[in-house]
PDB file of C-alpha atoms in Angstrom:
ATOM      1  CA  MET C  48       0.390   0.045   0.167  1.00 48.00           C
ATOM      2  CA  PRO C  49       1.525   2.874  -1.187  1.00 52.00           C
ATOM      3  CA  ALA C  50       2.396   5.744   1.869  1.00 54.00           C
ATOM      4  CA  VAL C  51       0.396   8.732   3.038  1.00 54.00           C
ATOM      5  CA  PRO C  52       1.455  11.529   1.167  1.00 59.00           C
ATOM      6  CA  ASP C  53       2.221  15.246   2.864  1.00 81.00           C
ATOM      7  CA  LEU C  54       0.343  17.368   1.398  1.00 85.00           C
ATOM      8  CA  ALA C  55       2.088  20.205   1.546  1.00 86.00           C
ATOM      9  CA  ARG C  56       5.030  18.961  -0.113  1.00 87.00           C
ATOM     10  CA  PHE C  57       2.208  17.743  -3.023  1.00 88.00           C
ATOM     11  CA  GLU C  58       0.702  21.178  -3.571  1.00 89.00           C
ATOM     12  CA  GLN C  59       4.949  22.734  -3.474  1.00 88.00           C
ATOM     13  CA  VAL C  60       6.135  20.013  -6.135  1.00 89.00           C
ATOM     14  CA  ILE C  61       2.804  18.827  -8.139  1.00 89.00           C
ATOM     15  CA  VAL C  62       0.198  21.389  -8.313  1.00 90.00           C
ATOM     16  CA  PRO C  63       2.319  24.070 -10.000  1.00 91.00           C
ATOM     17  CA  HIS C  64       2.741  21.425 -13.157  1.00 92.00           C
ATOM     18  CA  LEU C  65      -1.581  20.944 -13.787  1.00 93.00           C
ATOM     19  CA  ASP C  66      -0.982  23.532 -16.460  1.00 93.00           C
ATOM     20  CA  ALA C  67       1.310  21.537 -18.331  1.00 93.00           C
ATOM     21  CA  ALA C  68      -0.714  18.351 -17.569  1.00 94.00           C
ATOM     22  CA  TYR C  69      -3.640  19.577 -19.109  1.00 94.00           C
ATOM     23  CA  ASN C  70      -1.977  20.641 -22.084  1.00 92.00           C
ATOM     24  CA  LEU C  71      -0.092  17.194 -22.469  1.00 92.00           C
ATOM     25  CA  ALA C  72      -3.347  15.713 -22.104  1.00 92.00           C
ATOM     26  CA  ARG C  73      -5.366  18.076 -24.422  1.00 91.00           C
ATOM     27  CA  TRP C  74      -3.204  17.149 -27.005  1.00 89.00           C
ATOM     28  CA  LEU C  75      -3.073  13.884 -26.198  1.00 89.00           C
ATOM     29  CA  THR C  76      -6.604  13.137 -25.908  1.00 88.00           C
ATOM     30  CA  GLY C  77      -8.040  15.856 -28.739  1.00 85.00           C
ATOM     31  CA  ASN C  78     -11.033  17.406 -26.311  1.00 86.00           C
ATOM     32  CA  ASP C  79     -10.873  19.079 -23.360  1.00 90.00           C
ATOM     33  CA  PRO C  80     -13.446  17.307 -21.186  1.00 91.00           C
ATOM     34  CA  ASP C  81     -11.119  14.400 -22.065  1.00 91.00           C
ATOM     35  CA  ALA C  82      -8.429  16.304 -21.413  1.00 92.00           C
ATOM     36  CA  GLN C  83      -9.423  17.470 -17.359  1.00 94.00           C
ATOM     37  CA  ASP C  84     -10.755  13.773 -17.176  1.00 92.00           C
ATOM     38  CA  VAL C  85      -7.769  12.173 -17.610  1.00 93.00           C
ATOM     39  CA  VAL C  86      -5.401  14.904 -15.574  1.00 94.00           C
ATOM     40  CA  GLN C  87      -8.035  14.620 -12.575  1.00 95.00           C
ATOM     41  CA  GLU C  88      -7.434  11.169 -12.587  1.00 94.00           C
ATOM     42  CA  ALA C  89      -3.532  11.065 -13.646  1.00 94.00           C
ATOM     43  CA  SER C  90      -3.618  13.549 -10.077  1.00 93.00           C
ATOM     44  CA  LEU C  91      -5.581  11.105  -8.018  1.00 92.00           C
ATOM     45  CA  ARG C  92      -2.910   8.712  -8.929  1.00 92.00           C
ATOM     46  CA  ALA C  93       0.073  11.361  -8.284  1.00 91.00           C
ATOM     47  CA  LEU C  94      -1.889  11.997  -4.513  1.00 90.00           C
ATOM     48  CA  GLN C  95      -2.054   8.578  -4.358  1.00 89.00           C
ATOM     49  CA  PHE C  96       1.786   7.138  -5.162  1.00 88.00           C
ATOM     50  CA  PHE C  97       3.655  11.066  -3.752  1.00 87.00           C
ATOM     51  CA  GLY C  98       4.293   8.792  -0.636  1.00 84.00           C
ATOM     52  CA  GLY C  99       6.794   7.239  -2.559  1.00 84.00           C
ATOM     53  CA  PHE C 100       7.971   9.621  -5.217  1.00 84.00           C
ATOM     54  CA  ARG C 101      11.653  10.944  -4.200  1.00 82.00           C
ATOM     55  CA  GLY C 102      13.362  13.468  -5.720  1.00 78.00           C
ATOM     56  CA  ASP C 103      13.003  17.613  -7.301  1.00 76.00           C
ATOM     57  CA  ARG C 104      11.539  16.404 -10.743  1.00 83.00           C
ATOM     58  CA  GLY C 105       8.146  17.111  -9.934  1.00 88.00           C
ATOM     59  CA  ARG C 106       6.602  17.990 -13.608  1.00 90.00           C
ATOM     60  CA  ALA C 107       8.239  14.881 -15.671  1.00 90.00           C
ATOM     61  CA  TRP C 108       6.857  12.759 -12.384  1.00 91.00           C
ATOM     62  CA  LEU C 109       3.377  14.129 -12.696  1.00 93.00           C
ATOM     63  CA  LEU C 110       3.762  14.255 -16.840  1.00 93.00           C
ATOM     64  CA  ALA C 111       4.814  10.622 -17.035  1.00 92.00           C
ATOM     65  CA  ILE C 112       1.525   9.312 -14.900  1.00 93.00           C
ATOM     66  CA  VAL C 113      -0.264  12.172 -17.463  1.00 94.00           C
ATOM     67  CA  ARG C 114       1.347  10.685 -20.768  1.00 93.00           C
ATOM     68  CA  HIS C 115       0.430   6.488 -19.072  1.00 92.00           C
ATOM     69  CA  THR C 116      -3.042   8.088 -18.406  1.00 93.00           C
ATOM     70  CA  CYS C 117      -3.337   9.435 -21.512  1.00 90.00           C
ATOM     71  CA  PHE C 118      -2.971   6.444 -23.136  1.00 89.00           C
ATOM     72  CA  THR C 119      -4.237   3.984 -20.767  1.00 89.00           C
ATOM     73  CA  TRP C 120      -7.494   6.275 -21.355  1.00 87.00           C
ATOM     74  CA  LEU C 121      -7.565   6.380 -25.926  1.00 85.00           C
ATOM     75  CA  ARG C 122      -6.666   2.576 -25.151  1.00 85.00           C
ATOM     76  CA  LYS C 123     -10.210   1.955 -23.594  1.00 86.00           C
ATOM     77  CA  HIS C 124     -12.162   5.208 -25.761  1.00 78.00           C
ATOM     78  CA  ARG C 125     -10.066   4.433 -29.356  1.00 62.00           C
ATOM     79  CA  GLY C 126     -12.018   5.740 -32.615  1.00 53.00           C
ATOM     80  CA  ARG C 127     -14.106   7.907 -30.580  1.00 47.00           C
ATOM     81  CA  GLU C 128     -14.806  11.038 -32.039  1.00 41.00           C
ATOM     82  CA  PRO C 129     -13.619  14.279 -29.977  1.00 40.00           C
ATOM     83  CA  ALA C 130     -16.557  15.866 -28.367  1.00 39.00           C
ATOM     84  CA  LEU C 131     -15.773  19.524 -28.615  1.00 37.00           C
ATOM     85  CA  ILE C 132     -13.145  21.664 -30.807  1.00 41.00           C
ATOM     86  CA  PHE C 133      -9.933  23.383 -29.218  1.00 41.00           C
ATOM     87  CA  ASP C 134     -11.178  26.889 -28.890  1.00 46.00           C
ATOM     88  CA  GLU C 135      -7.769  28.688 -28.589  1.00 45.00           C
ATOM     89  CA  ASP C 136      -8.895  32.150 -27.357  1.00 49.00           C
ATOM     90  CA  MET C 137     -10.324  30.050 -23.992  1.00 44.00           C
ATOM     91  CA  HIS C 138      -6.360  28.637 -23.994  1.00 43.00           C
ATOM     92  CA  SER C 139      -4.404  31.734 -24.606  1.00 49.00           C
ATOM     93  CA  PRO C 140      -3.719  34.425 -23.131  1.00 49.00           C
ATOM     94  CA  ALA C 141      -4.870  38.054 -23.956  1.00 48.00           C
ATOM     95  CA  SER C 142      -3.868  39.484 -27.068  1.00 44.00           C
ATOM     96  CA  GLU C 143      -2.256  42.822 -27.137  1.00 47.00           C
ATOM     97  CA  ALA C 144      -3.073  43.732 -30.647  1.00 49.00           C
ATOM     98  CA  THR C 145      -5.652  46.244 -31.633  1.00 54.00           C
ATOM     99  CA  ASN C 146      -5.931  45.388 -35.790  1.00 63.00           C
ATOM    100  CA  PRO C 147      -8.405  43.253 -36.391  1.00 70.00           C
ATOM    101  CA  GLN C 148      -7.191  42.215 -39.721  1.00 65.00           C
ATOM    102  CA  GLN C 149      -4.036  41.552 -38.058  1.00 67.00           C
ATOM    103  CA  LEU C 150      -6.357  39.655 -35.254  1.00 63.00           C
ATOM    104  CA  LEU C 151      -7.932  37.743 -37.736  1.00 62.00           C
ATOM    105  CA  LEU C 152      -4.352  35.959 -39.696  1.00 67.00           C
ATOM    106  CA  ARG C 153      -2.443  35.865 -36.268  1.00 70.00           C
ATOM    107  CA  GLU C 154      -6.050  33.526 -35.267  1.00 71.00           C
ATOM    108  CA  GLU C 155      -6.341  32.178 -38.996  1.00 72.00           C
ATOM    109  CA  ASP C 156      -1.833  30.685 -38.222  1.00 72.00           C
ATOM    110  CA  ARG C 157      -2.969  29.385 -34.585  1.00 76.00           C
ATOM    111  CA  GLN C 158      -5.658  26.830 -35.894  1.00 82.00           C
ATOM    112  CA  ILE C 159      -3.674  26.409 -39.477  1.00 81.00           C
ATOM    113  CA  LEU C 160      -1.692  24.812 -36.867  1.00 82.00           C
ATOM    114  CA  HIS C 161      -3.288  23.373 -34.427  1.00 84.00           C
ATOM    115  CA  GLN C 162      -5.169  21.357 -36.810  1.00 86.00           C
ATOM    116  CA  ALA C 163      -1.740  20.676 -38.457  1.00 86.00           C
ATOM    117  CA  LEU C 164      -0.282  19.273 -35.151  1.00 88.00           C
ATOM    118  CA  GLU C 165      -3.115  17.558 -34.452  1.00 87.00           C
ATOM    119  CA  GLU C 166      -3.211  15.674 -37.837  1.00 89.00           C
ATOM    120  CA  LEU C 167       0.550  13.919 -36.930  1.00 90.00           C
ATOM    121  CA  PRO C 168       1.023  10.550 -35.123  1.00 91.00           C
ATOM    122  CA  VAL C 169       0.843  10.804 -30.999  1.00 90.00           C
ATOM    123  CA  GLU C 170       4.280   9.969 -30.753  1.00 91.00           C
ATOM    124  CA  PHE C 171       5.235  12.962 -32.478  1.00 93.00           C
ATOM    125  CA  ARG C 172       2.522  14.941 -31.240  1.00 92.00           C
ATOM    126  CA  GLU C 173       3.864  14.442 -27.466  1.00 92.00           C
ATOM    127  CA  VAL C 174       7.506  14.853 -27.928  1.00 94.00           C
ATOM    128  CA  ILE C 175       6.618  18.044 -29.859  1.00 92.00           C
ATOM    129  CA  VAL C 176       4.328  19.342 -27.447  1.00 91.00           C
ATOM    130  CA  LEU C 177       6.881  18.680 -24.396  1.00 92.00           C
ATOM    131  CA  ARG C 178       9.618  20.081 -25.873  1.00 92.00           C
ATOM    132  CA  GLU C 179       8.176  23.004 -28.211  1.00 89.00           C
ATOM    133  CA  LEU C 180       4.572  23.884 -25.961  1.00 86.00           C
ATOM    134  CA  GLU C 181       6.619  22.543 -22.660  1.00 89.00           C
ATOM    135  CA  GLY C 182      10.371  23.619 -22.527  1.00 90.00           C
ATOM    136  CA  LEU C 183      11.232  20.044 -21.431  1.00 91.00           C
ATOM    137  CA  SER C 184      14.827  18.911 -22.391  1.00 92.00           C
ATOM    138  CA  TYR C 185      15.687  15.646 -24.216  1.00 94.00           C
ATOM    139  CA  LYS C 186      16.336  13.937 -20.408  1.00 93.00           C
ATOM    140  CA  GLU C 187      13.303  14.544 -19.601  1.00 92.00           C
ATOM    141  CA  ILE C 188      10.424  13.846 -22.227  1.00 94.00           C
ATOM    142  CA  ALA C 189      12.965  10.649 -22.441  1.00 93.00           C
ATOM    143  CA  ASP C 190      12.194   9.672 -18.978  1.00 91.00           C
ATOM    144  CA  ILE C 191       8.510  10.635 -19.844  1.00 91.00           C
ATOM    145  CA  ALA C 192       7.559   8.798 -22.810  1.00 91.00           C
ATOM    146  CA  ALA C 193      10.247   5.977 -21.060  1.00 91.00           C
ATOM    147  CA  ILE C 194      12.425   5.860 -24.513  1.00 93.00           C
ATOM    148  CA  PRO C 195      15.995   6.710 -24.667  1.00 94.00           C
ATOM    149  CA  VAL C 196      16.847  10.149 -25.907  1.00 94.00           C
ATOM    150  CA  GLY C 197      18.103   9.173 -29.435  1.00 94.00           C
ATOM    151  CA  THR C 198      14.226   8.140 -29.894  1.00 95.00           C
ATOM    152  CA  VAL C 199      13.116  11.659 -28.586  1.00 94.00           C
ATOM    153  CA  MET C 200      15.725  13.385 -30.856  1.00 95.00           C
ATOM    154  CA  SER C 201      13.952  11.219 -33.913  1.00 95.00           C
ATOM    155  CA  ARG C 202      11.013  12.057 -32.961  1.00 94.00           C
ATOM    156  CA  LEU C 203      11.369  14.945 -32.723  1.00 94.00           C
ATOM    157  CA  ALA C 204      13.011  15.986 -36.348  1.00 94.00           C
ATOM    158  CA  ARG C 205      10.708  13.310 -38.061  1.00 95.00           C
ATOM    159  CA  GLY C 206       7.602  15.414 -36.309  1.00 93.00           C
ATOM    160  CA  ARG C 207       8.813  18.612 -36.982  1.00 93.00           C
ATOM    161  CA  ASP C 208      10.027  17.372 -40.543  1.00 93.00           C
ATOM    162  CA  ARG C 209       5.724  15.877 -41.327  1.00 93.00           C
ATOM    163  CA  LEU C 210       5.147  19.168 -39.134  1.00 89.00           C
ATOM    164  CA  GLN C 211       6.543  21.478 -41.703  1.00 90.00           C
ATOM    165  CA  GLN C 212       5.003  18.923 -44.931  1.00 91.00           C
ATOM    166  CA  ARG C 213       2.124  19.797 -43.486  1.00 88.00           C
ATOM    167  CA  LEU C 214       2.198  23.090 -43.102  1.00 86.00           C
ATOM    168  CA  THR C 215       3.165  23.930 -46.220  1.00 87.00           C
ATOM    169  CA  GLU C 216       0.913  21.927 -48.776  1.00 86.00           C
ATOM    170  CA  ARG C 217      -1.553  23.604 -46.490  1.00 81.00           C
ATOM    171  CA  LEU C 218       0.161  27.405 -47.657  1.00 78.00           C
ATOM    172  CA  LYS C 219       0.107  25.973 -51.224  1.00 81.00           C
ATOM    173  CA  LYS C 220      -2.928  24.876 -51.184  1.00 80.00           C
ATOM    174  CA  ASP C 221      -4.208  28.277 -49.661  1.00 72.00           C
ATOM    175  CA  SER C 222      -2.478  30.141 -52.404  1.00 67.00           C
TER     176      SER C 222
END
């Protein structure tokens, strides 16, 4: 049976990383409600097993739990369509730009990028999200995904190439 967690330490080490946990879950599940469910379940698991946590890398530890919880969830719900579309406005800081045309173009660019990222296979999407959006090191990503650092670098390179191809295709299509 796991040890009783120290709630104050849990709040200090794990809770600050819930936004990163949600971000990863959102990109892996494809929608907000499922990501919220996954993060809630992962948080409960983290709390349950926090008594056995040693070290100071709470972010990587939590994201590994979120990743595992996401893939368990995906296996159970494979083939199910996302219930909601990701709302960029809800998850982005307020824009300081006042030019409506610039705002429209920026929003269009975001939508194209998000769509292209969502079309990537999950193994590429997850390393890109962890590296580019969460700013994790190759070593941290390797620990979270339980893969060698070389595989992280390879998936990042291949994922970035595929993302660039999709974006280039879209730009050609729109021209």
